[in-house]
Amino acid sequence: MSIALRRLRSAKPLLTALHRHTTFRRTISTANGAPATKFLETFNEEFEIGNRIINLETGKIARLTNGAVVLTMGDTKILSTVSCSKDDTARSDFLPLTVDYQEKQFAQGMIPNTYMKREGAPKERELLCGRIIDRPIRPLFPPGFYHEVQVTASVLSSDGQQDPVVLAANATSTALMLSDIPWGGPIGMIRVGRICGQFVVNPTMDELSLSDLNLVYACIKDKTLMIDVEAREISDKDLQAGLRFAHTEAVKYIEPQIRLAAKVGKSKKEYKLSLLSDKTLEKVRNLAEAPIKDVFTDPSYGKFERGKALDNIAKDVKKVLDEEGDEESIKVLSKTIDTVRKKVVRRRIISEESRVDGRQLDEVRPLYCEARYVSKLHGSALFSRGETQVLCTVTLGAPADAQRLDSLVGPPSKRFMLHYSFPPFCIDEVGKRGGLNRREVGHGALAEKALLAVLPHEDVFPYTVRVNSEVMGSDGSTSMATVCGGSLALMDAGIPVREHVAGVSVGLVSELDPCTSEIVDYRILTDILGLEDHLGDIDFKIAGTRKGVTASQLDMKPAGIPLDIICECLEPAHKARLQIIDQMEQEIKEPRIEGGRSSPRLVTLKYSNDALRRLIGPMGVLLKKLEEETGARLSVGVGTLTIAAKNQSVMDNILEKVVSIVGRETEIGGIYKGVVTSIKEYGAFVEFNGGKQGLLHISELSYEPVNQVADVVSIGQQLSVMCIDQDVHGNIKLSLKKTLRGPRGSETNDIAEGSSASAKETAKMWAPVWDASSITQEHNSASELSVKKNEVGKTIPSAYETPVILIRSAEECDEKEKSISSNHNQTSNGPLIDNGVQLDRKLKSPSKSKPRKSQDAIDSPSHSGPLPYKNAKKPKVSMQKESKSDTQREEENKKEGKGNAPSSAEDIKLGTKVNAKVYQIREHGLVLDLGGRRGMYRFEENGKKDFKIGDEMQVVCSSINSKGVPVMSAVDDN
């Protein structure tokens, strides 16, 4: 810097101040006349909050705006700018403050996934963040300042962990401090979480997922300005502790802003304030105060009657002013009347503790609750509190219906949505419905946070839930009425919410010292009316359960309220909340378990990924076709299929089509539709349940004797058959006669207790939707063969408890028939008849292969799906041995003097005794050699445990696990 410039700056203080806001050019002399180099003078303030370094910078970018600040925390950088209209006079009688918060995808190195590849209208999150910035800065503008102000907060970069909105609010406060706009800041805003009982400042998104508190708190040095809470039933005491902790951290933002404003801040401009003159106020007060007091002392007035009476008073005052020719007072008559009305109501509440509608200060308006107001929907409820009324509906959807979020931080989607609508008719006005409304988005988000705390976890309840709140009448606190109505509707829908959530709005009326402007007296109002909200100081919305607070939001009109008074509001809100919950529980106390047949249905089924691929088809064509044909909606997840239908008939239709493609669990006693694929001398093979094949033996065709299978069934014929047997290898035996009337004309009752007769009975519908674990449980799991649970949780014998004879596939039987015909005359002992098939006792199968995997393992990750019989390999047992009955085997064993020992290791079944050798010793048991086959032996509690490899022992087969491995027990010597 030149000496002359230094002298000028020391001599001209104005030039010194101007230097802070102007750009200086330095020209470097060069031979070729190169352009001058421009230097940008910047100013910084660096400080630490919550172990994080924060930097405030101004002067480098956005230099032409009234105030601009870049706030940096780690890799997150926020630019906030503020501008004010240049008019000398205001064009309105209110503060036209606009706060725009922008998150563009370049901040995380992404291109928008839209058709135009650019950001469109503001998203819900941007509107909510804009409201969070707006609420604490608005009360600090001076009364009568009605010039247009616009704040723009833009995210320049994001690390994906820190929520930029808190940083944007502090950057906005700094920008207002640097501008020439009159403003009573600065403010400090902080986010606080609580993990394992410890408060965390500036928590990351990962930390917030573990936190039971998400508190955003804004304040000036000694007063609270704004509170926004999302919690998991935190107690009032813990919430107070969190507020006090947040205040001590938030004020740390204030001093750096003051220091930066002292360095480079502009002098505040003298704007013309639109204040009421004392003369006008006194004249209108003398004319209107008495009739206004009469209106407010009559509790019989309703909202609209009271409003009409006040309008008539304003008209009478206007006539008097017209007669006097007082044009100046007529211009501000509406605002003057409102000021007089405000003083009358506030003075009456402070001095007489009497409210507009005659209630006590802590009294809740009369309540009305009605669940299932619209019976055809998943869930619905009507909630009224005084003249405030909301209709809440619940719609359940598949997981794929979850809302996709395109934000810089937070989860990519959400499965619970609450949409709040405030139509003009609810306050008897004429208006036009538009797009996203900031007020509607904010009220809906608050109610959504309140209910989110009691919803079941996604693992237990995977469905997408949408709650719609339609305001039918508004006279204060419609957002809290939405919480109550939404809770009722969720229970009506059968969603397993833990308990009811209720919300109430608390107000405050205070009296200030005219000299110090400090509060000298105040009254807390419970369940405020719309008029009390307008004329009072705060609107403190608090929602929660009996256990604690789930959501809260504080807005205020004065420039701050002491935190002690705010904390005092929690106690009356808690008492009112309990009263409301008592009334709600009288209507519905637990989630419903039944739904009408015409109401929508939702079901989740478990399938293997291979089965789901068959259902989807190439490019999803088959899935789309099913949706078009039936009107149902199908959502495919990892191993799950969720079906949403409008009613039971649509659900029956789609389930039948799905079962025909991918099948369902094959249960003993279950009845299935199938098609005859081949006919043999001993029976027919039927394809059913999505490609599975089973043997329909000739003895199971009819209760009457059958000479030939073809006399009863034919190839291609459709049948309803019952599964009567299924072994651990997945071979299935079917029966036709058990689906028909018995030999004496009576219905057969051979269906296994607890089993399902159709797919629509197997699948649990949405009505008992809270039992999501049973809806999505793996029915096909064979890890425990001895017992299973039916739909009502009772223990019944497993269908797989006793292994049966192996049932061969069609290919095996064809091959066996050829073998029998070629060797029929070579038998030494004559043919043996087993189930209608001639067999050679000594003939061995020429080939062996691995046994088929059980259909019971359909959900196993190592199994790609059910194997059709036409692709199945032969079992690892000889044709002779697998075809013999149990009685014949026992007789042969007795003749050979073997007792009940198996003829081979593969013949081991329940109750089979065998001499085994210890093959391997493990911690809890042994691996036994059963003569070519391995078995398991678990150490008994008081039994022998000191075995050695090679020891011999006699064991008996007590069960067979899902992999076909025999589980052995020691033979009792007695």
PDB file of N, CA and C in Angstrom, residues 900-931:
ATOM      1  N   ASN A 900     -33.925-104.416  14.193  1.00  0.00           N
ATOM      2  CA  ASN A 900     -34.411-103.295  13.396  1.00  0.00           C
ATOM      3  C   ASN A 900     -33.267-102.478  12.831  1.00  0.00           C
ATOM      4  N   ALA A 901     -32.108-103.093  12.670  1.00  0.00           N
ATOM      5  CA  ALA A 901     -30.979-102.390  12.062  1.00  0.00           C
ATOM      6  C   ALA A 901     -31.253-102.141  10.595  1.00  0.00           C
ATOM      7  N   PRO A 902     -30.806-101.042  10.066  1.00  0.00           N
ATOM      8  CA  PRO A 902     -31.047-100.735   8.654  1.00  0.00           C
ATOM      9  C   PRO A 902     -30.214-101.616   7.751  1.00  0.00           C
ATOM     10  N   SER A 903     -30.755-101.869   6.535  1.00  0.00           N
ATOM     11  CA  SER A 903     -29.995-102.648   5.572  1.00  0.00           C
ATOM     12  C   SER A 903     -28.865-101.845   4.962  1.00  0.00           C
ATOM     13  N   SER A 904     -28.951-100.534   5.006  1.00  0.00           N
ATOM     14  CA  SER A 904     -27.855 -99.668   4.581  1.00  0.00           C
ATOM     15  C   SER A 904     -27.938 -98.377   5.372  1.00  0.00           C
ATOM     16  N   ALA A 905     -26.836 -97.634   5.288  1.00  0.00           N
ATOM     17  CA  ALA A 905     -26.812 -96.381   6.047  1.00  0.00           C
ATOM     18  C   ALA A 905     -27.874 -95.414   5.592  1.00  0.00           C
ATOM     19  N   GLU A 906     -28.283 -95.490   4.322  1.00  0.00           N
ATOM     20  CA  GLU A 906     -29.274 -94.554   3.800  1.00  0.00           C
ATOM     21  C   GLU A 906     -30.677 -94.841   4.314  1.00  0.00           C
ATOM     22  N   ASP A 907     -30.893 -96.061   4.918  1.00  0.00           N
ATOM     23  CA  ASP A 907     -32.226 -96.431   5.362  1.00  0.00           C
ATOM     24  C   ASP A 907     -32.529 -95.979   6.776  1.00  0.00           C
ATOM     25  N   ILE A 908     -31.661 -95.217   7.389  1.00  0.00           N
ATOM     26  CA  ILE A 908     -31.887 -94.781   8.768  1.00  0.00           C
ATOM     27  C   ILE A 908     -33.078 -93.836   8.820  1.00  0.00           C
ATOM     28  N   LYS A 909     -33.992 -94.154   9.708  1.00  0.00           N
ATOM     29  CA  LYS A 909     -35.172 -93.310   9.905  1.00  0.00           C
ATOM     30  C   LYS A 909     -35.447 -93.203  11.394  1.00  0.00           C
ATOM     31  N   LEU A 910     -36.536 -92.522  11.758  1.00  0.00           N
ATOM     32  CA  LEU A 910     -36.864 -92.368  13.162  1.00  0.00           C
ATOM     33  C   LEU A 910     -37.058 -93.735  13.815  1.00  0.00           C
ATOM     34  N   GLY A 911     -36.424 -93.929  14.978  1.00  0.00           N
ATOM     35  CA  GLY A 911     -36.543 -95.171  15.719  1.00  0.00           C
ATOM     36  C   GLY A 911     -35.554 -96.250  15.321  1.00  0.00           C
ATOM     37  N   THR A 912     -34.767 -96.021  14.281  1.00  0.00           N
ATOM     38  CA  THR A 912     -33.795 -97.011  13.828  1.00  0.00           C
ATOM     39  C   THR A 912     -32.632 -97.087  14.814  1.00  0.00           C
ATOM     40  N   LYS A 913     -32.336 -98.329  15.265  1.00  0.00           N
ATOM     41  CA  LYS A 913     -31.196 -98.553  16.144  1.00  0.00           C
ATOM     42  C   LYS A 913     -30.010 -99.026  15.326  1.00  0.00           C
ATOM     43  N   VAL A 914     -28.820 -98.570  15.673  1.00  0.00           N
ATOM     44  CA  VAL A 914     -27.636 -98.920  14.891  1.00  0.00           C
ATOM     45  C   VAL A 914     -26.420 -98.839  15.794  1.00  0.00           C
ATOM     46  N   ASN A 915     -25.420 -99.688  15.494  1.00  0.00           N
ATOM     47  CA  ASN A 915     -24.141 -99.605  16.173  1.00  0.00           C
ATOM     48  C   ASN A 915     -23.270 -98.582  15.454  1.00  0.00           C
ATOM     49  N   ALA A 916     -22.756 -97.619  16.169  1.00  0.00           N
ATOM     50  CA  ALA A 916     -22.004 -96.529  15.558  1.00  0.00           C
ATOM     51  C   ALA A 916     -20.633 -96.415  16.199  1.00  0.00           C
ATOM     52  N   LYS A 917     -19.728 -95.782  15.447  1.00  0.00           N
ATOM     53  CA  LYS A 917     -18.393 -95.497  15.936  1.00  0.00           C
ATOM     54  C   LYS A 917     -18.201 -93.984  16.035  1.00  0.00           C
ATOM     55  N   VAL A 918     -17.423 -93.599  17.045  1.00  0.00           N
ATOM     56  CA  VAL A 918     -17.139 -92.176  17.207  1.00  0.00           C
ATOM     57  C   VAL A 918     -16.171 -91.742  16.112  1.00  0.00           C
ATOM     58  N   TYR A 919     -16.633 -90.817  15.266  1.00  0.00           N
ATOM     59  CA  TYR A 919     -15.811 -90.348  14.157  1.00  0.00           C
ATOM     60  C   TYR A 919     -15.074 -89.047  14.506  1.00  0.00           C
ATOM     61  N   GLN A 920     -15.732 -88.196  15.278  1.00  0.00           N
ATOM     62  CA  GLN A 920     -15.146 -86.899  15.637  1.00  0.00           C
ATOM     63  C   GLN A 920     -15.749 -86.445  16.962  1.00  0.00           C
ATOM     64  N   ILE A 921     -14.947 -85.781  17.799  1.00  0.00           N
ATOM     65  CA  ILE A 921     -15.407 -85.288  19.096  1.00  0.00           C
ATOM     66  C   ILE A 921     -15.449 -83.766  19.056  1.00  0.00           C
ATOM     67  N   ARG A 922     -16.603 -83.197  19.404  1.00  0.00           N
ATOM     68  CA  ARG A 922     -16.765 -81.747  19.414  1.00  0.00           C
ATOM     69  C   ARG A 922     -17.151 -81.282  20.810  1.00  0.00           C
ATOM     70  N   GLU A 923     -17.318 -79.983  20.962  1.00  0.00           N
ATOM     71  CA  GLU A 923     -17.532 -79.413  22.293  1.00  0.00           C
ATOM     72  C   GLU A 923     -18.830 -79.878  22.916  1.00  0.00           C
ATOM     73  N   HIS A 924     -19.890 -79.937  22.125  1.00  0.00           N
ATOM     74  CA  HIS A 924     -21.204 -80.259  22.666  1.00  0.00           C
ATOM     75  C   HIS A 924     -21.716 -81.619  22.219  1.00  0.00           C
ATOM     76  N   GLY A 925     -20.916 -82.384  21.502  1.00  0.00           N
ATOM     77  CA  GLY A 925     -21.406 -83.669  21.039  1.00  0.00           C
ATOM     78  C   GLY A 925     -20.403 -84.397  20.182  1.00  0.00           C
ATOM     79  N   LEU A 926     -20.902 -85.418  19.477  1.00  0.00           N
ATOM     80  CA  LEU A 926     -20.056 -86.272  18.661  1.00  0.00           C
ATOM     81  C   LEU A 926     -20.561 -86.297  17.232  1.00  0.00           C
ATOM     82  N   VAL A 927     -19.642 -86.585  16.314  1.00  0.00           N
ATOM     83  CA  VAL A 927     -19.991 -86.960  14.951  1.00  0.00           C
ATOM     84  C   VAL A 927     -19.779 -88.455  14.861  1.00  0.00           C
ATOM     85  N   LEU A 928     -20.844 -89.189  14.502  1.00  0.00           N
ATOM     86  CA  LEU A 928     -20.807 -90.643  14.497  1.00  0.00           C
ATOM     87  C   LEU A 928     -20.716 -91.183  13.086  1.00  0.00           C
ATOM     88  N   ASP A 929     -20.030 -92.314  12.949  1.00  0.00           N
ATOM     89  CA  ASP A 929     -20.001 -93.056  11.703  1.00  0.00           C
ATOM     90  C   ASP A 929     -21.057 -94.140  11.812  1.00  0.00           C
ATOM     91  N   LEU A 930     -22.118 -94.027  10.993  1.00  0.00           N
ATOM     92  CA  LEU A 930     -23.239 -94.956  11.053  1.00  0.00           C
ATOM     93  C   LEU A 930     -23.131 -96.049  10.011  1.00  0.00           C
ATOM     94  N   GLY A 931     -21.902 -96.280   9.520  1.00  0.00           N
ATOM     95  CA  GLY A 931     -21.729 -97.290   8.488  1.00  0.00           C
ATOM     96  C   GLY A 931     -21.847 -96.712   7.097  1.00  0.00           C
TER      97      GLY A 931
END
